[in-house]
Short mmCIF file of C-alpha atoms and ligand atoms in Angstrom, two decimals:
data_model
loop_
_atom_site.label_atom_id
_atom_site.label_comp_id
_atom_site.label_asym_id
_atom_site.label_seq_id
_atom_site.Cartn_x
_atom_site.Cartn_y
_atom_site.Cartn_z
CA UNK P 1 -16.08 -30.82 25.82
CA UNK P 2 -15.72 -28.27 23.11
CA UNK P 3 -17.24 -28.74 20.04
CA UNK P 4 -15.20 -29.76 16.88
CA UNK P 5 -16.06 -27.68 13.53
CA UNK P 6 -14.29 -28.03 10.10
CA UNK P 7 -11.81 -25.13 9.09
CA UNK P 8 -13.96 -21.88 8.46
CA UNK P 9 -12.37 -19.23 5.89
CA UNK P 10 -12.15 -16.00 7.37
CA UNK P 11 -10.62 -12.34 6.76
CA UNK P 12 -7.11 -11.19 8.30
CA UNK P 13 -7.96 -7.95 9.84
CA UNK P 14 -5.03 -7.01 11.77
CA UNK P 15 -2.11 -9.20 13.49
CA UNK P 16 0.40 -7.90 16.14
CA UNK P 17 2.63 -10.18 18.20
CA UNK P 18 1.39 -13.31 16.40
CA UNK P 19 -2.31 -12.74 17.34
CA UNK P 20 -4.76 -12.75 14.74
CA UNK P 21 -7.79 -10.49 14.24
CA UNK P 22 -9.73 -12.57 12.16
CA UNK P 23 -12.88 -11.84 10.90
CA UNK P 24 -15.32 -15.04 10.03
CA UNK P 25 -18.82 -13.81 8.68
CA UNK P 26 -19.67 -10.64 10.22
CA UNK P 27 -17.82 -11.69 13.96
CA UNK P 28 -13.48 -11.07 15.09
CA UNK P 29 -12.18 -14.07 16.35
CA UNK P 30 -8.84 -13.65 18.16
CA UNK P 31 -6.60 -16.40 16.57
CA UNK P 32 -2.97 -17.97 16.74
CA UNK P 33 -0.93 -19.82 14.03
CA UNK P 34 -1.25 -23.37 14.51
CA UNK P 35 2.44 -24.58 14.92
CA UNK P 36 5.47 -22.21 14.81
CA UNK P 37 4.81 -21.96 10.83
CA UNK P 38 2.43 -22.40 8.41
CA UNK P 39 2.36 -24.94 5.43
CA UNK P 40 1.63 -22.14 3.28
CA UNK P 41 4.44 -20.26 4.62
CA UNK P 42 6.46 -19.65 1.81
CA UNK P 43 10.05 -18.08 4.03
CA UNK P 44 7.79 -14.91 4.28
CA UNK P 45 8.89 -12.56 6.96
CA UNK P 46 5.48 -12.15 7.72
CA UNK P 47 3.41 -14.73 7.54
CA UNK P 48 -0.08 -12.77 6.80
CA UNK P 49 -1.37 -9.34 6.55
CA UNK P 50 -3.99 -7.44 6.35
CA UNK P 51 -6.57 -8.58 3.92
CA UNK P 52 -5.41 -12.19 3.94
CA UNK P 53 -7.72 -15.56 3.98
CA UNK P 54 -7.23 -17.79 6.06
CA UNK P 55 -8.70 -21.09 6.91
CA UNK P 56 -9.37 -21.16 11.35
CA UNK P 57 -10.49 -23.74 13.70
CA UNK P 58 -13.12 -21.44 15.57
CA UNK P 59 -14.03 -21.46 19.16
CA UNK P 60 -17.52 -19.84 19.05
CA UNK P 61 -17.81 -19.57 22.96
CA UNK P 62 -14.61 -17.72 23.50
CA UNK P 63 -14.30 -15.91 20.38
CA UNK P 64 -11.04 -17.36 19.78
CA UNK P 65 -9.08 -19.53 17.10
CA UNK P 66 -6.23 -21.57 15.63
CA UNK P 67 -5.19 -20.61 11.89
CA UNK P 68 -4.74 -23.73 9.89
CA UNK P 69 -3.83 -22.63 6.66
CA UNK P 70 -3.81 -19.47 4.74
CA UNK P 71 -5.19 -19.37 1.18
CA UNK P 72 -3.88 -18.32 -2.15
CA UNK P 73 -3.41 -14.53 -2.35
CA UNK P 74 -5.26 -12.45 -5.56
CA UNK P 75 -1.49 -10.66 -4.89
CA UNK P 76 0.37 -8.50 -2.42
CA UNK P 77 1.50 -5.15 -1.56
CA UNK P 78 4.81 -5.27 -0.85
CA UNK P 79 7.66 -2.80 0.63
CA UNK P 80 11.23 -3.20 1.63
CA UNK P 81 11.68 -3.19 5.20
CA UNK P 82 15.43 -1.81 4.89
CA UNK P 83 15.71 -2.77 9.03
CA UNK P 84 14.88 -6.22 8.35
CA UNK P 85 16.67 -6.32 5.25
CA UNK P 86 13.65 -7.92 3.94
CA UNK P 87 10.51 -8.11 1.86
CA UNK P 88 7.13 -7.09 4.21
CA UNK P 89 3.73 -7.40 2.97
CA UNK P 90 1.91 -4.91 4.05
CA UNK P 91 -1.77 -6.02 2.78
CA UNK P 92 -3.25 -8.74 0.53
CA UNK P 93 -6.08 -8.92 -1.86
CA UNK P 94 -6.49 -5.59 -2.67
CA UNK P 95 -8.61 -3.69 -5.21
CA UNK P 96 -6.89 -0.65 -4.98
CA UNK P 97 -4.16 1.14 -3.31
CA UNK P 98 -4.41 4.99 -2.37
CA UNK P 99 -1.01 7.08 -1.85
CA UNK P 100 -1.50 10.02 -0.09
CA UNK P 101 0.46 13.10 -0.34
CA UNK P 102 -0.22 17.10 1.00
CA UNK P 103 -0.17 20.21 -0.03
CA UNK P 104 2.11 20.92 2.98
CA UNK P 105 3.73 19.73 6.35
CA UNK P 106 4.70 18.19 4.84
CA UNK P 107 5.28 19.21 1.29
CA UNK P 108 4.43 17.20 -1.46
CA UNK P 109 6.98 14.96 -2.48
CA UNK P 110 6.61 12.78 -5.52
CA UNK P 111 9.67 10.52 -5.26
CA UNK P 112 7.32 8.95 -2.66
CA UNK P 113 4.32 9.16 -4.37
CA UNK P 114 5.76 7.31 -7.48
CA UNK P 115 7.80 4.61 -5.83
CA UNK P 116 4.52 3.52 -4.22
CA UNK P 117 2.90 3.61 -7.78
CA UNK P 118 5.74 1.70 -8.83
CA UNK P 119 5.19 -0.76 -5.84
CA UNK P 120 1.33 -1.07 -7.08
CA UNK P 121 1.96 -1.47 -11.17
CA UNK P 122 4.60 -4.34 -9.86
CA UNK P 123 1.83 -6.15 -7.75
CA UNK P 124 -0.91 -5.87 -10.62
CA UNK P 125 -2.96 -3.59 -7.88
CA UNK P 126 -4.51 -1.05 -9.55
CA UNK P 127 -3.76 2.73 -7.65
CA UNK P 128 -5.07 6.39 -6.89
CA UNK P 129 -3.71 9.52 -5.59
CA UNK P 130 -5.23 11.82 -2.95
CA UNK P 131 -4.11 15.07 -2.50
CA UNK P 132 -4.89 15.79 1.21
CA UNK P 133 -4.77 19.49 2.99
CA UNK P 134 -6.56 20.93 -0.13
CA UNK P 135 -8.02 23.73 2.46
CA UNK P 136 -3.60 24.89 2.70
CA UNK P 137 -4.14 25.75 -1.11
CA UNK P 138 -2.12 23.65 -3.54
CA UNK P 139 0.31 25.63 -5.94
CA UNK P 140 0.17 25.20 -9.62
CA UNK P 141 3.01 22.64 -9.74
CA UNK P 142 1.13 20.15 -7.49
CA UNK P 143 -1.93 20.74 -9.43
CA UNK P 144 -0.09 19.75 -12.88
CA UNK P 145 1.33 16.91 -11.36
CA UNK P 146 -1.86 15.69 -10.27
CA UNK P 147 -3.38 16.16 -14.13
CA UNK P 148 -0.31 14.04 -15.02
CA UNK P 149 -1.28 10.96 -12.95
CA UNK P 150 -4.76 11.71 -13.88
CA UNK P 151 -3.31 11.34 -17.76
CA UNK P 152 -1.46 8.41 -16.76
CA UNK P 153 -4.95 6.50 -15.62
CA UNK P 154 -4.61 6.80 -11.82
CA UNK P 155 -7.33 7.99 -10.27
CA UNK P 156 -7.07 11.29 -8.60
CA UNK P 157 -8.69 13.17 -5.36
CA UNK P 158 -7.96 16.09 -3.71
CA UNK P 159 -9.78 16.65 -0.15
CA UNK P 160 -9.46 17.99 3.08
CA UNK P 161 -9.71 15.84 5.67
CA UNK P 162 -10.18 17.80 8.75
CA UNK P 163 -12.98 19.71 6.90
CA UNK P 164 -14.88 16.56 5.10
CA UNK P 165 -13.94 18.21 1.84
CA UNK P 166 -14.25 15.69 -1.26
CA UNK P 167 -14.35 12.21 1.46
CA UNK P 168 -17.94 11.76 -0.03
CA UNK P 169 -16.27 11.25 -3.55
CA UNK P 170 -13.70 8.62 -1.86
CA UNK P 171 -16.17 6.56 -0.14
CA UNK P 172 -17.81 6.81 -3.62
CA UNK P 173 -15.27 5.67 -5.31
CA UNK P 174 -14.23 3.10 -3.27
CA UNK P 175 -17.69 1.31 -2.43
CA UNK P 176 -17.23 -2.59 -1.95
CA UNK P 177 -13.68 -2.80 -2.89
CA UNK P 178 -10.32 -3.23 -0.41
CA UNK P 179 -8.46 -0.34 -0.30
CA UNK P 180 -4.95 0.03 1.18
CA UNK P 181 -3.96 3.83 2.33
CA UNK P 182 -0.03 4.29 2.08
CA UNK P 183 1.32 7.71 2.82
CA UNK P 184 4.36 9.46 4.78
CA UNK P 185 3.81 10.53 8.50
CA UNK P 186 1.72 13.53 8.46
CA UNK P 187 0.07 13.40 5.23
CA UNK P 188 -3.54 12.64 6.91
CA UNK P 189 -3.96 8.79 6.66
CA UNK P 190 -5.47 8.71 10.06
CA UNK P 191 -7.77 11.72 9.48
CA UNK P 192 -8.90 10.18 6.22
CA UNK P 193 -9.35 7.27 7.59
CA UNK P 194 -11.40 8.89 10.32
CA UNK P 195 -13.40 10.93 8.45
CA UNK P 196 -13.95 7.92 5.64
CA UNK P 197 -14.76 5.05 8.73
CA UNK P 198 -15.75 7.13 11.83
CA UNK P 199 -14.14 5.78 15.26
CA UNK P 200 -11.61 3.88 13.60
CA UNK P 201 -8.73 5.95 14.65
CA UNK P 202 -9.67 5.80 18.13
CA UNK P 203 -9.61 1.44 17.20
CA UNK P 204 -5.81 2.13 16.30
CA UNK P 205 -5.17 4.12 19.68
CA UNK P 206 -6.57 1.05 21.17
CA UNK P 207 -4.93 -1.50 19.74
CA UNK P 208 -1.44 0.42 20.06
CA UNK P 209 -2.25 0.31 24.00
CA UNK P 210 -3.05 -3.19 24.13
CA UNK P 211 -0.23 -4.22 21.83
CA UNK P 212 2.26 -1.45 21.63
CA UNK P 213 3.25 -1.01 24.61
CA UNK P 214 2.47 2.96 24.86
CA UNK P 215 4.68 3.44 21.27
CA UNK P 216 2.74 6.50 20.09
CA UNK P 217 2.97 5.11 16.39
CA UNK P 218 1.35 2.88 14.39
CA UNK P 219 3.75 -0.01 13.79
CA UNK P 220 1.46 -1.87 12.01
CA UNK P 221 -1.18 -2.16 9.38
CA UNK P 222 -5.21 -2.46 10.72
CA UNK P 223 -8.33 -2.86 8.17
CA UNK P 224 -12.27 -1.63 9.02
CA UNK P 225 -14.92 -2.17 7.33
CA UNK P 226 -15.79 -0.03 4.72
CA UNK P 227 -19.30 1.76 5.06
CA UNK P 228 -20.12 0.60 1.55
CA UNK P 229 -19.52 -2.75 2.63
CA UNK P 230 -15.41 -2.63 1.68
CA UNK P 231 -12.23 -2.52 3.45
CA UNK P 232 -10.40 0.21 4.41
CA UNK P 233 -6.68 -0.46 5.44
CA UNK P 234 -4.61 1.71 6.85
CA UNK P 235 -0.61 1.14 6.94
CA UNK P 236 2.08 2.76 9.22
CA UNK P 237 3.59 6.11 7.90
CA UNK P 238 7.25 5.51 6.66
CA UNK P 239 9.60 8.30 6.16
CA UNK P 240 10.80 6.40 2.79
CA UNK P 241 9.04 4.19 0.83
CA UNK P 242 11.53 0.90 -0.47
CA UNK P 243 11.26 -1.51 -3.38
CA UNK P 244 11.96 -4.63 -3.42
CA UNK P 245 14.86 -4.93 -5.71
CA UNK P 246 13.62 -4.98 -9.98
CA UNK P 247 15.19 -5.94 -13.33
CA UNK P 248 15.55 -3.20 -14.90
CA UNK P 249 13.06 -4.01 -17.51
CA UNK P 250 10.57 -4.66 -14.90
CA UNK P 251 10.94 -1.37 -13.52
CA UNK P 252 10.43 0.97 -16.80
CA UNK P 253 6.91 -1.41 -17.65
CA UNK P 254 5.75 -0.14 -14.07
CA UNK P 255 5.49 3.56 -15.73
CA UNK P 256 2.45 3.38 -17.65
CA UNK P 257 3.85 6.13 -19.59
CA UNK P 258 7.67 4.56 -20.63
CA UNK P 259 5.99 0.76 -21.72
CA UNK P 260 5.27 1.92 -25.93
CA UNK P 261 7.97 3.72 -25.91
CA UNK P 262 10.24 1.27 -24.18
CA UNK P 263 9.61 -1.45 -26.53
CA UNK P 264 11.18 0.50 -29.45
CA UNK P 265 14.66 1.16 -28.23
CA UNK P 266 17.59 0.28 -30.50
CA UNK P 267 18.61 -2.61 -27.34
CA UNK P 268 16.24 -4.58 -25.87
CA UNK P 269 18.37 -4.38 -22.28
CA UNK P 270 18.11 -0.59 -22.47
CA UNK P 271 17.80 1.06 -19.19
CA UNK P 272 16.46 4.34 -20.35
CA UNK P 273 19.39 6.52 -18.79
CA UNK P 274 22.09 6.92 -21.42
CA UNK P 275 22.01 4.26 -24.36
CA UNK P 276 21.64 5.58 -27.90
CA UNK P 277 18.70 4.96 -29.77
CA UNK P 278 16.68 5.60 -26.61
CA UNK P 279 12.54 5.81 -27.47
CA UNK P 280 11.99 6.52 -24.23
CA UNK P 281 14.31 9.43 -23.52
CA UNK P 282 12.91 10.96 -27.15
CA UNK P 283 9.25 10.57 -25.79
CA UNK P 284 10.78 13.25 -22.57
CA UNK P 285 12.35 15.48 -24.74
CA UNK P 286 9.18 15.59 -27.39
CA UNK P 287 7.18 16.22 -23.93
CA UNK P 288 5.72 12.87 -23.71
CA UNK P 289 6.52 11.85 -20.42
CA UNK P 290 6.95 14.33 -17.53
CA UNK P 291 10.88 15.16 -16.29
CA UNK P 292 9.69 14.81 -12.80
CA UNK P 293 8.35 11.17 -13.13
CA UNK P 294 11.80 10.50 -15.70
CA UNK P 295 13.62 12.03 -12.75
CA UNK P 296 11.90 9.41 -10.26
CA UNK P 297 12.69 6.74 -12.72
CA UNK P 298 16.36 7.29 -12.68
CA UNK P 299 16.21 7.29 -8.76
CA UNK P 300 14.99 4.24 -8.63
CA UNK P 301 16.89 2.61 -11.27
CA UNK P 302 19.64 3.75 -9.35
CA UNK P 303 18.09 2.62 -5.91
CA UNK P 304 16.21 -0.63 -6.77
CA UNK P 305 17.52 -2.22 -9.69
CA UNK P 306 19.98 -4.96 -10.26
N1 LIG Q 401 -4.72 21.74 7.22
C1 LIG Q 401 -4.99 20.43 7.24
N2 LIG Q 401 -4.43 19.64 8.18
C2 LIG Q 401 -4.72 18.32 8.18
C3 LIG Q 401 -5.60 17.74 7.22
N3 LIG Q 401 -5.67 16.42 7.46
C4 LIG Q 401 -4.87 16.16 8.52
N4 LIG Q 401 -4.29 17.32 8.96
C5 LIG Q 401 -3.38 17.47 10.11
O1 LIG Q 401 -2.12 16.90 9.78
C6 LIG Q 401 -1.52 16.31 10.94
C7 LIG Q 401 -1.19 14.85 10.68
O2 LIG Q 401 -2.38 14.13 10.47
P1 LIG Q 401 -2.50 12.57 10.69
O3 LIG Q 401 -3.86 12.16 10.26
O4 LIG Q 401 -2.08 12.20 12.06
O5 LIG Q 401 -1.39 12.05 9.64
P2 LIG Q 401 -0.78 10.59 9.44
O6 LIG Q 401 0.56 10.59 10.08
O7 LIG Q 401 -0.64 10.44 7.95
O8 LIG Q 401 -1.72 9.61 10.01
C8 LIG Q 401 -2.53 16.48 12.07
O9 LIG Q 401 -2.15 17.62 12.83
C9 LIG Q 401 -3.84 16.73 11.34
O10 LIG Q 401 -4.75 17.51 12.08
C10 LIG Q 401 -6.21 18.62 6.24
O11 LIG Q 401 -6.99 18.23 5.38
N5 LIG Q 401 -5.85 19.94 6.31
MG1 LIG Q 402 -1.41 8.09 11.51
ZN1 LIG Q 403 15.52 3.11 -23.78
#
């Protein structure tokens, strides 16, 4: 007869098909959701994600489990899934979320880059920027873009990672915390991730096998264990990256740089495009705020706001 142990809290590292990697002190457990839903299950269209807690009924022989409950989250990263017309949480509990863009192939493209900033500020997840292929030379535009999200607080890399340029600095940078790696197809997320957690990538080619039936893509998001004792997650590559629909409001207080400004406008429902008595569109013509991120703002006022 099998033992009966209270409820442990463990670590959602991965989940595909309903199958739970869950990690318990330092040993995976393969687990399943106890009943078709759980009480915690709040009409999410997926239940957990990477980085979730969760409370399992453990069998320590067979390295299996049943999830009982999931906890609270610290918050989530969230995208639009526009072929499920609905919300998908990519990770939970995060410390910090790292878009990745590159020099080239392909080129560096910021509508990207700021609607996953936009996605962070929203979740109260605080964000970087790497700039990966650093050894195809960026041009002078991507470097000042890179000073402005510097300016703007975000923390900024550059690196190679096929030649282990500036990784050092990431791991660095990133010591003990859960990072999520979000980025278009081709960027580098799985050579960064290689190069920051050695042999994961060839984890991901193993788990697509086992669970992907031979898709060549990642379809879903996987988390290792950070040398420094973190998490490292890394996320499918999207061609776009969606919002969840905003208030307007909500959307100009996730640009660091339009908040001040924003809260002097002659109307408090001002949506920063054409109003008079604007405060926001005088900081872009005084040079205050960059035309390319005002240029993203409009896009997604136009794209994700009711
Ligand atoms: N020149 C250069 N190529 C890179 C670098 N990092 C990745 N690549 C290449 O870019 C392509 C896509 O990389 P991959 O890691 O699969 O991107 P992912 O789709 O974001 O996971 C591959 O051919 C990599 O070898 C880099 O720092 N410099
Ligand atoms: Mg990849
Ligand atoms: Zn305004």
């Amino acid at each position: 007869m099998s033992e009966k142990h209270a409820p442990q809290l463990g670590r959602v590292l991965h989940g595909i098909n309903n199958i739970f990697t869950v990690r318990v002190e330092d040993t995976s457990y393969l687990c399943r959701l106890k009943g078709k839903r759980l009480s915690s299950d709040d009409r999410r269209y997926n239940a957990l994600a990477p980085g979730d807690e969760v409370y399992c009924e453990l069998d320590v022989a067979q390295l299996t489990g049943m999830i009982t409950e999931a906890a609270p989250r610290r918050n989530a990263f969230v995208r639009w899934n526009p072929k499920r017309n609905a919300p998908q949480t990519i990770a939970a509990n995060l410390d910090l979320v790292l878009v990745l863009a590159s020099v080239d192939t392909p080129p560096f493209r910021p509508r990207f880059l700021d609607a996953v900033l936009v996605a962070a500020e929203h979740a109260g997840i605080a964000a970087g920027v790497v700039l990966n292929k650093f050894d195809l030379g960026p041009d002078e535009e991507v470097l000042e873009r890179m000073a402005v999200y510097a300016s703007l607080g975000y923390t900024v890399f550059g690196c190679s990672a096929v030649a282990g340029k500036g990784v050092s600095e990431i791991l660095k940078a990133t010591r003990d915390l859960a990072v999520l790696l979000v980025g278009q197809s081709g960027v580098g997320k799985s050579t960064l991730l290689n190069a920051l957690v050695p042999g994961a990538e060839a984890k991901i080619g193993d788990l697509s096998a086992k669970y992907n039936r031979g898709r060549h893509t990642t379809r879903f998001a996987a988390a290792f264990d950070h040398p420094e004792a973190g998490l490292i997650i890394d996320s499918p590559g999207v061609r776009e990256f969606n919002l969840q629909l905003f208030e307007a409001g909500e959307l100009s207080y996730t640009f660091p740089e339009m908040r001040e400004p924003a809260t002097r406008c002659r109307f408090s429902t001002c949506t920063h495009s054409h109003e008079p008595g604007c405060e926001v569109r005088a900081a872009l013509e005084d040079g205050l705020i960059h035309p390319d991120r005002y240029e993203s703002y409009l896009r997604l006022l136009d794209r994700s706001c009711i």
